Amino acid sequence: MLTAYLAGFRATWTSVFSYVLFGTYIGIGALAHDFGFSVWWALASTILMWAGPAQVILISALGAGAGLIEAAIAVALSSVRLLPMVVALLPMLRRPDTRAWKLVLPAHFTAVSMWVEALRLLPRQPREHRIAFCNGLGTGYTVTAIAATLSGFHLAAKLPPLMSAALLFLTPVAFLMSTLRNSRMLIDRLALGFGLVLGPLFGYWQFGLDLMWSGIVGGTAAYLIHRFREALQ
Amino acid sequence: MSALSSEFAWLALVVAGFLPSEAWRWLGVIFARGLDEDSEIVLWVRAVATAILAGVIAKLTIFAPGVLATVPTPVRLAAVAIGFAAFMTIRRSVLAGVLAGEAALIAGALIFGK
C-alpha cells in the first residue's frame, strides 16, 4: 500500500502537470492577495476546493462583491465536469469488496491534472494498488499547489500584469494539450472537438447550465458516432 | 482584508466554494457504484467528461478571466492554435505545446497589446 502511495507521489515529480499546477496556483495565490483575502484563506481554498477554474471564479466573484448564492451557483456550474470525471475514474479503482468511503479521498483529489494522469498510468498498476496510487498522485499535486499558492500570494505585488495573464492562460492551454494526449480513440477526439465548438456557443447564448449541456450533447454525439462506426465494422 | 470581512470570506469558502465543487465528486461516488470499467455507460460518461472539459478550455480562451482579458481575443486564439501545432509536430509533447502556446501569447500581447 505504502509503496503504491509513494509510487503515485513520485509520479508527480516527473509529470509536466506539476509545473503547470505550480504556474496556475502562483496565479491563484496572487489573485487571492490582490482581492484582499488572507494567505490562510487562499491555502484553504486550494486544499478544500482543489479545482483551479472554480477558485478563480470564487475569488473574482467575491472580490467583485457578488453574493453568496450567486458565487455558489457560478462555482457549481464550472465544476460540473467533476461528476463525469469521478464516474469514469472510480470503476478503474474499485474491487468488488471495496467500501465506498475509501473512494471519497480519490474522488476529492479528482481534478483535471490528476484525472488525466490517473487514466494514463493506472492500467499499469495492479488493481489492489490503484486507490493508494491515486491518493499518492493527489497528495503530490496538492503539495505542489500549496507551495505555489504561498509563493504566488507573496509574489503578488511583484508580478507584472502580462505575467499574471500568462499564468491564467496556463489552464486552458495545459487542459487542451493533456486532453489531446489522452485522446487516442476516435470517441475521445470527437468529444473534444464537439466540446470545443459547443462550449462557447452555448455559453454565448447564456442559458445557465451551458457546460453541462455542451458535455451531454457533445459527448452523446461522439458516443453515437463511435457506436455507429462499430456497427459498420 | 479590504472589502471582505474575514467571517464572510470563510463562510463563503465553505458554502460557495467547497460544497458546490465537492458535491459533484460525492455524487460521482454514488453514481459510479456498480459500474464496470469497460461498460458502455462508462465509455459514454468519459465522452461527456471530455466534452465538458473541452467546453471549459474554449470558454476560458474566448471569455477570458481577469487580466487575461486584456490580451486581445485573436492573440489568445492564435496562441492556442500555435500551441496545438507545436504539440502535433513535436512528438505529441504536452510540455512543447504549453511552452509554445505561452510564448505565442506573451509575444502577441507585446506586439498587438495596448
mmCIF file of C-alpha atoms in Angstrom:
data_model
loop_
_atom_site.group_PDB
_atom_site.id
_atom_site.type_symbol
_atom_site.label_atom_id
_atom_site.label_comp_id
_atom_site.label_asym_id
_atom_site.label_seq_id
_atom_site.Cartn_x
_atom_site.Cartn_y
_atom_site.Cartn_z
ATOM 1 C CA MET A 1 0.000 0.000 0.000
ATOM 2 C CA LEU A 2 2.679 2.460 1.094
ATOM 3 C CA THR A 3 4.794 1.523 -1.908
ATOM 4 C CA ALA A 4 1.888 2.206 -4.253
ATOM 5 C CA TYR A 5 1.134 5.503 -2.481
ATOM 6 C CA LEU A 6 4.772 6.584 -2.825
ATOM 7 C CA ALA A 7 4.829 5.450 -6.455
ATOM 8 C CA GLY A 8 1.868 7.755 -7.125
ATOM 9 C CA PHE A 9 3.526 10.576 -5.199
ATOM 10 C CA ARG A 10 6.774 10.161 -7.129
ATOM 11 C CA ALA A 11 4.937 10.017 -10.467
ATOM 12 C CA THR A 12 4.043 13.681 -9.935
ATOM 13 C CA TRP A 13 7.714 14.722 -9.806
ATOM 14 C CA THR A 14 8.314 13.832 -13.426
ATOM 15 C CA SER A 15 4.869 14.978 -14.566
ATOM 16 C CA VAL A 16 4.516 18.103 -16.686
ATOM 17 C CA PHE A 17 1.395 18.872 -14.634
ATOM 18 C CA SER A 18 3.459 19.694 -11.571
ATOM 19 C CA TYR A 19 4.957 22.627 -13.471
ATOM 20 C CA VAL A 20 1.614 23.635 -14.925
ATOM 21 C CA LEU A 21 -0.046 23.436 -11.498
ATOM 22 C CA PHE A 22 2.789 25.432 -9.988
ATOM 23 C CA GLY A 23 2.276 28.229 -12.502
ATOM 24 C CA THR A 24 -1.515 28.093 -12.249
ATOM 25 C CA TYR A 25 -1.501 28.274 -8.450
ATOM 26 C CA ILE A 26 1.031 31.115 -8.397
ATOM 27 C CA GLY A 27 -1.629 32.954 -10.384
ATOM 28 C CA ILE A 28 -4.382 31.915 -7.950
ATOM 29 C CA GLY A 29 -2.318 32.882 -4.883
ATOM 30 C CA ALA A 30 -1.603 36.283 -6.430
ATOM 31 C CA LEU A 31 -5.268 36.754 -7.354
ATOM 32 C CA ALA A 32 -6.343 35.973 -3.762
ATOM 33 C CA HIS A 33 -3.814 38.501 -2.473
ATOM 34 C CA ASP A 34 -4.977 41.199 -4.902
ATOM 35 C CA PHE A 35 -8.631 40.765 -3.920
ATOM 36 C CA GLY A 36 -7.779 41.104 -0.215
ATOM 37 C CA PHE A 37 -8.050 37.520 1.054
ATOM 38 C CA SER A 38 -5.716 36.189 3.760
ATOM 39 C CA VAL A 39 -2.968 33.695 2.962
ATOM 40 C CA TRP A 40 -4.720 31.071 5.135
ATOM 41 C CA TRP A 41 -7.921 31.518 3.177
ATOM 42 C CA ALA A 42 -6.024 31.087 -0.097
ATOM 43 C CA LEU A 43 -4.358 27.888 1.165
ATOM 44 C CA ALA A 44 -7.652 26.508 2.481
ATOM 45 C CA SER A 45 -9.325 27.173 -0.865
ATOM 46 C CA THR A 46 -6.603 25.183 -2.636
ATOM 47 C CA ILE A 47 -6.921 22.230 -0.242
ATOM 48 C CA LEU A 48 -10.730 22.190 0.065
ATOM 49 C CA MET A 49 -11.848 23.157 -3.448
ATOM 50 C CA TRP A 50 -8.985 21.652 -5.459
ATOM 51 C CA ALA A 51 -10.310 22.993 -8.759
ATOM 52 C CA GLY A 52 -8.395 25.844 -10.376
ATOM 53 C CA PRO A 53 -11.103 27.401 -12.585
ATOM 54 C CA ALA A 54 -13.627 27.290 -9.699
ATOM 55 C CA GLN A 55 -11.139 29.021 -7.394
ATOM 56 C CA VAL A 56 -10.555 31.794 -9.939
ATOM 57 C CA ILE A 57 -14.334 32.220 -10.218
ATOM 58 C CA LEU A 58 -14.914 32.255 -6.442
ATOM 59 C CA ILE A 59 -12.117 34.757 -5.754
ATOM 60 C CA SER A 60 -13.125 37.117 -8.576
ATOM 61 C CA ALA A 61 -16.851 36.872 -7.753
ATOM 62 C CA LEU A 62 -16.446 37.547 -4.032
ATOM 63 C CA GLY A 63 -13.858 40.232 -4.717
ATOM 64 C CA ALA A 64 -16.276 41.951 -7.094
ATOM 65 C CA GLY A 65 -18.935 41.953 -4.357
ATOM 66 C CA ALA A 66 -21.108 39.051 -5.542
ATOM 67 C CA GLY A 67 -23.483 37.458 -3.016
ATOM 68 C CA LEU A 68 -23.111 34.017 -1.516
ATOM 69 C CA ILE A 69 -25.779 32.351 -3.669
ATOM 70 C CA GLU A 70 -24.548 33.976 -6.870
ATOM 71 C CA ALA A 71 -20.963 32.833 -6.193
ATOM 72 C CA ALA A 72 -22.108 29.318 -5.218
ATOM 73 C CA ILE A 73 -24.049 28.927 -8.467
ATOM 74 C CA ALA A 74 -21.114 30.153 -10.575
ATOM 75 C CA VAL A 75 -18.764 27.692 -8.842
ATOM 76 C CA ALA A 76 -21.228 24.793 -9.110
ATOM 77 C CA LEU A 77 -21.708 25.419 -12.848
ATOM 78 C CA SER A 78 -17.976 25.463 -13.536
ATOM 79 C CA SER A 79 -17.385 22.285 -11.511
ATOM 80 C CA VAL A 80 -19.976 20.090 -13.275
ATOM 81 C CA ARG A 81 -17.108 18.324 -15.056
ATOM 82 C CA LEU A 82 -16.028 16.718 -11.760
ATOM 83 C CA LEU A 83 -19.107 14.458 -11.747
ATOM 84 C CA PRO A 84 -18.465 12.561 -15.008
ATOM 85 C CA MET A 85 -14.709 12.588 -14.300
ATOM 86 C CA VAL A 86 -15.262 10.800 -10.972
ATOM 87 C CA VAL A 87 -17.773 8.381 -12.518
ATOM 88 C CA ALA A 88 -15.270 7.473 -15.254
ATOM 89 C CA LEU A 89 -12.351 7.079 -12.811
ATOM 90 C CA LEU A 90 -13.776 5.108 -9.869
ATOM 91 C CA PRO A 91 -14.628 1.895 -11.746
ATOM 92 C CA MET A 92 -10.884 1.636 -12.500
ATOM 93 C CA LEU A 93 -10.084 1.744 -8.765
ATOM 94 C CA ARG A 94 -12.790 -0.363 -7.239
ATOM 95 C CA ARG A 95 -12.796 -4.060 -6.493
ATOM 96 C CA PRO A 96 -15.977 -5.963 -5.612
ATOM 97 C CA ASP A 97 -15.216 -5.703 -1.870
ATOM 98 C CA THR A 98 -14.101 -2.038 -1.848
ATOM 99 C CA ARG A 99 -16.001 0.114 0.643
ATOM 100 C CA ALA A 100 -17.466 3.387 -0.643
ATOM 101 C CA TRP A 101 -15.699 5.561 1.962
ATOM 102 C CA LYS A 102 -12.332 4.516 0.580
ATOM 103 C CA LEU A 103 -13.290 6.187 -2.699
ATOM 104 C CA VAL A 104 -14.073 9.560 -1.116
ATOM 105 C CA LEU A 105 -10.427 10.674 -0.978
ATOM 106 C CA PRO A 106 -9.577 9.703 -4.584
ATOM 107 C CA ALA A 107 -12.820 11.473 -5.590
ATOM 108 C CA HIS A 108 -11.692 14.594 -3.732
ATOM 109 C CA PHE A 109 -8.299 14.524 -5.456
ATOM 110 C CA THR A 110 -10.016 14.258 -8.845
ATOM 111 C CA ALA A 111 -9.156 17.359 -10.864
ATOM 112 C CA VAL A 112 -8.018 17.632 -14.460
ATOM 113 C CA SER A 113 -4.308 17.052 -13.736
ATOM 114 C CA MET A 114 -4.878 14.028 -11.512
ATOM 115 C CA TRP A 115 -7.618 12.588 -13.741
ATOM 116 C CA VAL A 116 -5.602 12.758 -16.936
ATOM 117 C CA GLU A 117 -2.516 11.214 -15.316
ATOM 118 C CA ALA A 118 -4.550 8.562 -13.486
ATOM 119 C CA LEU A 119 -6.287 7.418 -16.689
ATOM 120 C CA ARG A 120 -2.880 7.178 -18.355
ATOM 121 C CA LEU A 121 -0.912 5.488 -15.547
ATOM 122 C CA LEU A 122 -3.489 3.287 -13.775
ATOM 123 C CA PRO A 123 -3.642 0.460 -16.339
ATOM 124 C CA ARG A 124 -0.017 -0.327 -15.444
ATOM 125 C CA GLN A 125 -0.839 -0.638 -11.726
ATOM 126 C CA PRO A 126 -2.299 -3.810 -10.209
ATOM 127 C CA ARG A 127 -5.912 -3.174 -9.197
ATOM 128 C CA GLU A 128 -5.321 -3.620 -5.457
ATOM 129 C CA HIS A 129 -2.760 -0.774 -5.546
ATOM 130 C CA ARG A 130 -4.780 1.721 -7.546
ATOM 131 C CA ILE A 131 -6.553 3.597 -4.720
ATOM 132 C CA ALA A 132 -3.262 4.162 -2.886
ATOM 133 C CA PHE A 133 -1.592 5.168 -6.167
ATOM 134 C CA CYS A 134 -4.297 7.772 -6.842
ATOM 135 C CA ASN A 135 -4.041 9.135 -3.318
ATOM 136 C CA GLY A 136 -0.287 9.464 -3.841
ATOM 137 C CA LEU A 137 -0.834 11.319 -7.113
ATOM 138 C CA GLY A 138 -3.374 13.614 -5.466
ATOM 139 C CA THR A 139 -1.111 14.324 -2.485
ATOM 140 C CA GLY A 140 1.846 15.115 -4.737
ATOM 141 C CA TYR A 141 -0.123 17.583 -6.830
ATOM 142 C CA THR A 142 -1.748 19.167 -3.768
ATOM 143 C CA VAL A 143 1.648 19.720 -2.101
ATOM 144 C CA THR A 144 2.875 21.407 -5.292
ATOM 145 C CA ALA A 145 -0.247 23.576 -5.451
ATOM 146 C CA ILE A 146 0.089 24.569 -1.774
ATOM 147 C CA ALA A 147 3.699 25.674 -2.277
ATOM 148 C CA ALA A 148 2.670 27.633 -5.366
ATOM 149 C CA THR A 149 -0.332 29.293 -3.670
ATOM 150 C CA LEU A 150 2.030 30.501 -0.915
ATOM 151 C CA SER A 151 4.625 31.725 -3.414
ATOM 152 C CA GLY A 152 2.031 33.485 -5.552
ATOM 153 C CA PHE A 153 0.481 35.196 -2.534
ATOM 154 C CA HIS A 154 3.855 36.650 -1.549
ATOM 155 C CA LEU A 155 4.957 37.463 -5.102
ATOM 156 C CA ALA A 156 1.656 39.162 -5.989
ATOM 157 C CA ALA A 157 2.854 42.762 -5.786
ATOM 158 C CA LYS A 158 5.879 41.977 -7.954
ATOM 159 C CA LEU A 159 4.052 40.188 -10.776
ATOM 160 C CA PRO A 160 3.715 42.299 -13.955
ATOM 161 C CA PRO A 161 0.174 42.130 -15.471
ATOM 162 C CA LEU A 162 1.392 40.277 -18.570
ATOM 163 C CA MET A 163 2.914 37.602 -16.317
ATOM 164 C CA SER A 164 -0.419 37.209 -14.469
ATOM 165 C CA ALA A 165 -2.204 36.932 -17.807
ATOM 166 C CA ALA A 166 0.253 34.256 -18.957
ATOM 167 C CA LEU A 167 -0.323 32.290 -15.724
ATOM 168 C CA LEU A 168 -4.117 32.413 -16.207
ATOM 169 C CA PHE A 169 -3.582 31.209 -19.793
ATOM 170 C CA LEU A 170 -1.806 28.071 -18.488
ATOM 171 C CA THR A 171 -5.113 26.438 -17.511
ATOM 172 C CA PRO A 172 -6.774 26.327 -20.961
ATOM 173 C CA VAL A 173 -3.540 25.513 -22.819
ATOM 174 C CA ALA A 174 -2.465 22.722 -20.459
ATOM 175 C CA PHE A 175 -6.022 21.288 -20.276
ATOM 176 C CA LEU A 176 -6.110 21.169 -24.077
ATOM 177 C CA MET A 177 -2.689 19.514 -24.512
ATOM 178 C CA SER A 178 -3.333 16.918 -21.823
ATOM 179 C CA THR A 179 -6.780 16.053 -23.168
ATOM 180 C CA LEU A 180 -5.306 15.767 -26.669
ATOM 181 C CA ARG A 181 -2.582 13.447 -25.428
ATOM 182 C CA ASN A 182 -5.118 11.167 -23.760
ATOM 183 C CA SER A 183 -7.419 11.150 -26.802
ATOM 184 C CA ARG A 184 -6.301 8.044 -28.607
ATOM 185 C CA MET A 185 -9.711 6.693 -29.525
ATOM 186 C CA LEU A 186 -11.990 8.307 -32.109
ATOM 187 C CA ILE A 187 -14.715 8.825 -29.483
ATOM 188 C CA ASP A 188 -12.370 10.950 -27.328
ATOM 189 C CA ARG A 189 -11.280 13.096 -30.268
ATOM 190 C CA LEU A 190 -14.854 13.658 -31.383
ATOM 191 C CA ALA A 191 -15.949 14.568 -27.844
ATOM 192 C CA LEU A 192 -13.045 17.028 -27.619
ATOM 193 C CA GLY A 193 -13.892 18.616 -30.953
ATOM 194 C CA PHE A 194 -17.643 18.896 -30.242
ATOM 195 C CA GLY A 195 -16.994 20.355 -26.780
ATOM 196 C CA LEU A 196 -14.617 22.992 -28.154
ATOM 197 C CA VAL A 197 -17.348 24.225 -30.513
ATOM 198 C CA LEU A 198 -20.441 23.759 -28.324
ATOM 199 C CA GLY A 199 -18.981 25.137 -25.056
ATOM 200 C CA PRO A 200 -18.545 28.747 -26.227
ATOM 201 C CA LEU A 201 -21.646 28.554 -28.443
ATOM 202 C CA PHE A 202 -23.904 27.510 -25.545
ATOM 203 C CA GLY A 203 -22.006 29.903 -23.269
ATOM 204 C CA TYR A 204 -22.690 32.759 -25.661
ATOM 205 C CA TRP A 205 -26.436 32.039 -25.550
ATOM 206 C CA GLN A 206 -26.151 32.020 -21.751
ATOM 207 C CA PHE A 207 -28.758 29.517 -20.718
ATOM 208 C CA GLY A 208 -27.166 28.713 -17.386
ATOM 209 C CA LEU A 209 -26.099 25.077 -17.461
ATOM 210 C CA ASP A 210 -24.245 25.613 -20.730
ATOM 211 C CA LEU A 211 -21.195 23.484 -19.819
ATOM 212 C CA MET A 212 -23.350 20.573 -18.730
ATOM 213 C CA TRP A 213 -25.371 20.712 -21.943
ATOM 214 C CA SER A 214 -22.341 21.035 -24.197
ATOM 215 C CA GLY A 215 -20.955 17.962 -22.413
ATOM 216 C CA ILE A 216 -24.130 15.903 -22.735
ATOM 217 C CA VAL A 217 -24.805 16.886 -26.359
ATOM 218 C CA GLY A 218 -21.158 16.697 -27.486
ATOM 219 C CA GLY A 219 -20.379 13.527 -25.519
ATOM 220 C CA THR A 220 -23.532 11.736 -26.665
ATOM 221 C CA ALA A 221 -22.919 12.683 -30.299
ATOM 222 C CA ALA A 222 -19.355 11.356 -30.058
ATOM 223 C CA TYR A 223 -20.608 8.164 -28.426
ATOM 224 C CA LEU A 224 -23.298 7.605 -31.085
ATOM 225 C CA ILE A 225 -20.817 8.094 -33.938
ATOM 226 C CA HIS A 226 -18.477 5.624 -32.206
ATOM 227 C CA ARG A 227 -21.315 3.063 -31.882
ATOM 228 C CA PHE A 228 -22.362 3.607 -35.483
ATOM 229 C CA ARG A 229 -18.816 3.016 -36.709
ATOM 230 C CA GLU A 230 -18.501 -0.130 -34.600
ATOM 231 C CA ALA A 231 -21.784 -1.436 -36.020
ATOM 232 C CA LEU A 232 -20.446 -0.928 -39.549
ATOM 233 C CA GLN A 233 -17.289 -2.912 -38.906
ATOM 234 C CA MET B 1 -8.828 42.200 4.431
ATOM 235 C CA SER B 2 -10.039 45.092 2.356
ATOM 236 C CA ALA B 3 -13.610 44.838 1.101
ATOM 237 C CA LEU B 4 -14.411 41.487 2.686
ATOM 238 C CA SER B 5 -14.945 40.692 6.327
ATOM 239 C CA SER B 6 -12.968 37.691 7.467
ATOM 240 C CA GLU B 7 -16.023 35.767 8.726
ATOM 241 C CA PHE B 8 -17.891 36.248 5.462
ATOM 242 C CA ALA B 9 -14.877 35.110 3.417
ATOM 243 C CA TRP B 10 -14.584 31.868 5.410
ATOM 244 C CA LEU B 11 -18.321 31.222 5.265
ATOM 245 C CA ALA B 12 -18.221 31.835 1.506
ATOM 246 C CA LEU B 13 -15.287 29.446 1.100
ATOM 247 C CA VAL B 14 -17.322 26.610 2.626
ATOM 248 C CA VAL B 15 -20.777 27.456 1.252
ATOM 249 C CA ALA B 16 -19.905 28.913 -2.164
ATOM 250 C CA GLY B 17 -16.525 27.220 -2.756
ATOM 251 C CA PHE B 18 -16.099 23.834 -1.106
ATOM 252 C CA LEU B 19 -19.675 22.490 -1.149
ATOM 253 C CA PRO B 20 -20.604 23.428 -4.764
ATOM 254 C CA SER B 21 -17.467 21.703 -6.108
ATOM 255 C CA GLU B 22 -17.187 18.761 -3.687
ATOM 256 C CA ALA B 23 -20.876 17.841 -4.018
ATOM 257 C CA TRP B 24 -20.253 16.838 -7.668
ATOM 258 C CA ARG B 25 -17.491 14.487 -6.511
ATOM 259 C CA TRP B 26 -19.767 12.916 -3.861
ATOM 260 C CA LEU B 27 -22.474 12.459 -6.489
ATOM 261 C CA GLY B 28 -19.824 10.823 -8.667
ATOM 262 C CA VAL B 29 -19.036 8.306 -5.897
ATOM 263 C CA ILE B 30 -22.753 7.436 -5.707
ATOM 264 C CA PHE B 31 -23.304 7.197 -9.480
ATOM 265 C CA ALA B 32 -20.152 5.132 -10.038
ATOM 266 C CA ARG B 33 -21.472 2.399 -7.743
ATOM 267 C CA GLY B 34 -21.733 -0.924 -9.536
ATOM 268 C CA LEU B 35 -20.415 0.377 -12.855
ATOM 269 C CA ASP B 36 -17.952 -1.765 -14.736
ATOM 270 C CA GLU B 37 -14.750 -0.203 -16.059
ATOM 271 C CA ASP B 38 -15.346 -1.465 -19.602
ATOM 272 C CA SER B 39 -19.100 -0.833 -19.710
ATOM 273 C CA GLU B 40 -20.763 1.257 -22.399
ATOM 274 C CA ILE B 41 -22.056 3.700 -19.762
ATOM 275 C CA VAL B 42 -18.533 4.455 -18.555
ATOM 276 C CA LEU B 43 -17.416 4.986 -22.152
ATOM 277 C CA TRP B 44 -20.288 7.465 -22.667
ATOM 278 C CA VAL B 45 -19.612 9.212 -19.343
ATOM 279 C CA ARG B 46 -15.944 9.632 -20.301
ATOM 280 C CA ALA B 47 -17.006 11.208 -23.600
ATOM 281 C CA VAL B 48 -19.286 13.604 -21.682
ATOM 282 C CA ALA B 49 -16.426 14.490 -19.302
ATOM 283 C CA THR B 50 -14.103 15.119 -22.254
ATOM 284 C CA ALA B 51 -16.674 17.316 -24.000
ATOM 285 C CA ILE B 52 -17.281 19.365 -20.825
ATOM 286 C CA LEU B 53 -13.532 19.754 -20.393
ATOM 287 C CA ALA B 54 -13.263 20.948 -23.995
ATOM 288 C CA GLY B 55 -16.051 23.432 -23.276
ATOM 289 C CA VAL B 56 -14.100 24.745 -20.266
ATOM 290 C CA ILE B 57 -10.966 25.113 -22.430
ATOM 291 C CA ALA B 58 -12.792 27.037 -25.158
ATOM 292 C CA LYS B 59 -14.687 29.253 -22.719
ATOM 293 C CA LEU B 60 -11.532 30.142 -20.751
ATOM 294 C CA THR B 61 -9.868 31.111 -24.037
ATOM 295 C CA ILE B 62 -12.729 33.117 -25.534
ATOM 296 C CA PHE B 63 -14.373 34.608 -22.425
ATOM 297 C CA ALA B 64 -11.050 35.039 -20.597
ATOM 298 C CA PRO B 65 -10.999 35.745 -16.833
ATOM 299 C CA GLY B 66 -9.258 38.678 -15.112
ATOM 300 C CA VAL B 67 -6.164 40.277 -16.651
ATOM 301 C CA LEU B 68 -6.087 37.625 -19.372
ATOM 302 C CA ALA B 69 -8.990 39.560 -20.924
ATOM 303 C CA THR B 70 -6.587 42.474 -21.576
ATOM 304 C CA VAL B 71 -4.789 40.311 -24.159
ATOM 305 C CA PRO B 72 -6.744 40.678 -27.451
ATOM 306 C CA THR B 73 -9.002 37.712 -28.298
ATOM 307 C CA PRO B 74 -7.342 36.954 -31.691
ATOM 308 C CA VAL B 75 -3.978 36.736 -29.873
ATOM 309 C CA ARG B 76 -5.399 34.229 -27.365
ATOM 310 C CA LEU B 77 -6.944 32.118 -30.137
ATOM 311 C CA ALA B 78 -3.765 32.216 -32.231
ATOM 312 C CA ALA B 79 -1.689 31.231 -29.176
ATOM 313 C CA VAL B 80 -3.870 28.145 -28.608
ATOM 314 C CA ALA B 81 -3.534 27.235 -32.316
ATOM 315 C CA ILE B 82 0.262 27.634 -32.176
ATOM 316 C CA GLY B 83 0.396 25.503 -29.026
ATOM 317 C CA PHE B 84 -1.669 22.840 -30.791
ATOM 318 C CA ALA B 85 0.627 22.911 -33.841
ATOM 319 C CA ALA B 86 3.701 22.549 -31.627
ATOM 320 C CA PHE B 87 2.087 19.645 -29.780
ATOM 321 C CA MET B 88 1.324 17.831 -33.043
ATOM 322 C CA THR B 89 4.755 18.403 -34.615
ATOM 323 C CA ILE B 90 6.936 17.810 -31.539
ATOM 324 C CA ARG B 91 6.165 14.188 -30.615
ATOM 325 C CA ARG B 92 2.734 14.962 -29.072
ATOM 326 C CA SER B 93 4.527 16.584 -26.149
ATOM 327 C CA VAL B 94 2.343 18.413 -23.610
ATOM 328 C CA LEU B 95 5.317 20.469 -22.471
ATOM 329 C CA ALA B 96 6.134 21.609 -26.029
ATOM 330 C CA GLY B 97 2.511 22.593 -26.633
ATOM 331 C CA VAL B 98 2.231 24.543 -23.382
ATOM 332 C CA LEU B 99 5.546 26.358 -23.850
ATOM 333 C CA ALA B 100 4.797 27.282 -27.478
ATOM 334 C CA GLY B 101 1.299 28.498 -26.579
ATOM 335 C CA GLU B 102 2.603 30.605 -23.700
ATOM 336 C CA ALA B 103 5.447 32.062 -25.768
ATOM 337 C CA ALA B 104 2.983 32.959 -28.530
ATOM 338 C CA LEU B 105 0.625 34.615 -26.026
ATOM 339 C CA ILE B 106 3.387 36.747 -24.493
ATOM 340 C CA ALA B 107 4.841 37.702 -27.890
ATOM 341 C CA GLY B 108 1.392 38.502 -29.265
ATOM 342 C CA ALA B 109 0.447 40.603 -26.247
ATOM 343 C CA LEU B 110 3.687 42.591 -26.540
ATOM 344 C CA ILE B 111 3.235 43.192 -30.271
ATOM 345 C CA PHE B 112 -0.538 43.722 -30.522
ATOM 346 C CA GLY B 113 -1.482 44.734 -26.979
ATOM 347 C CA LYS B 114 -2.152 48.295 -25.882
#
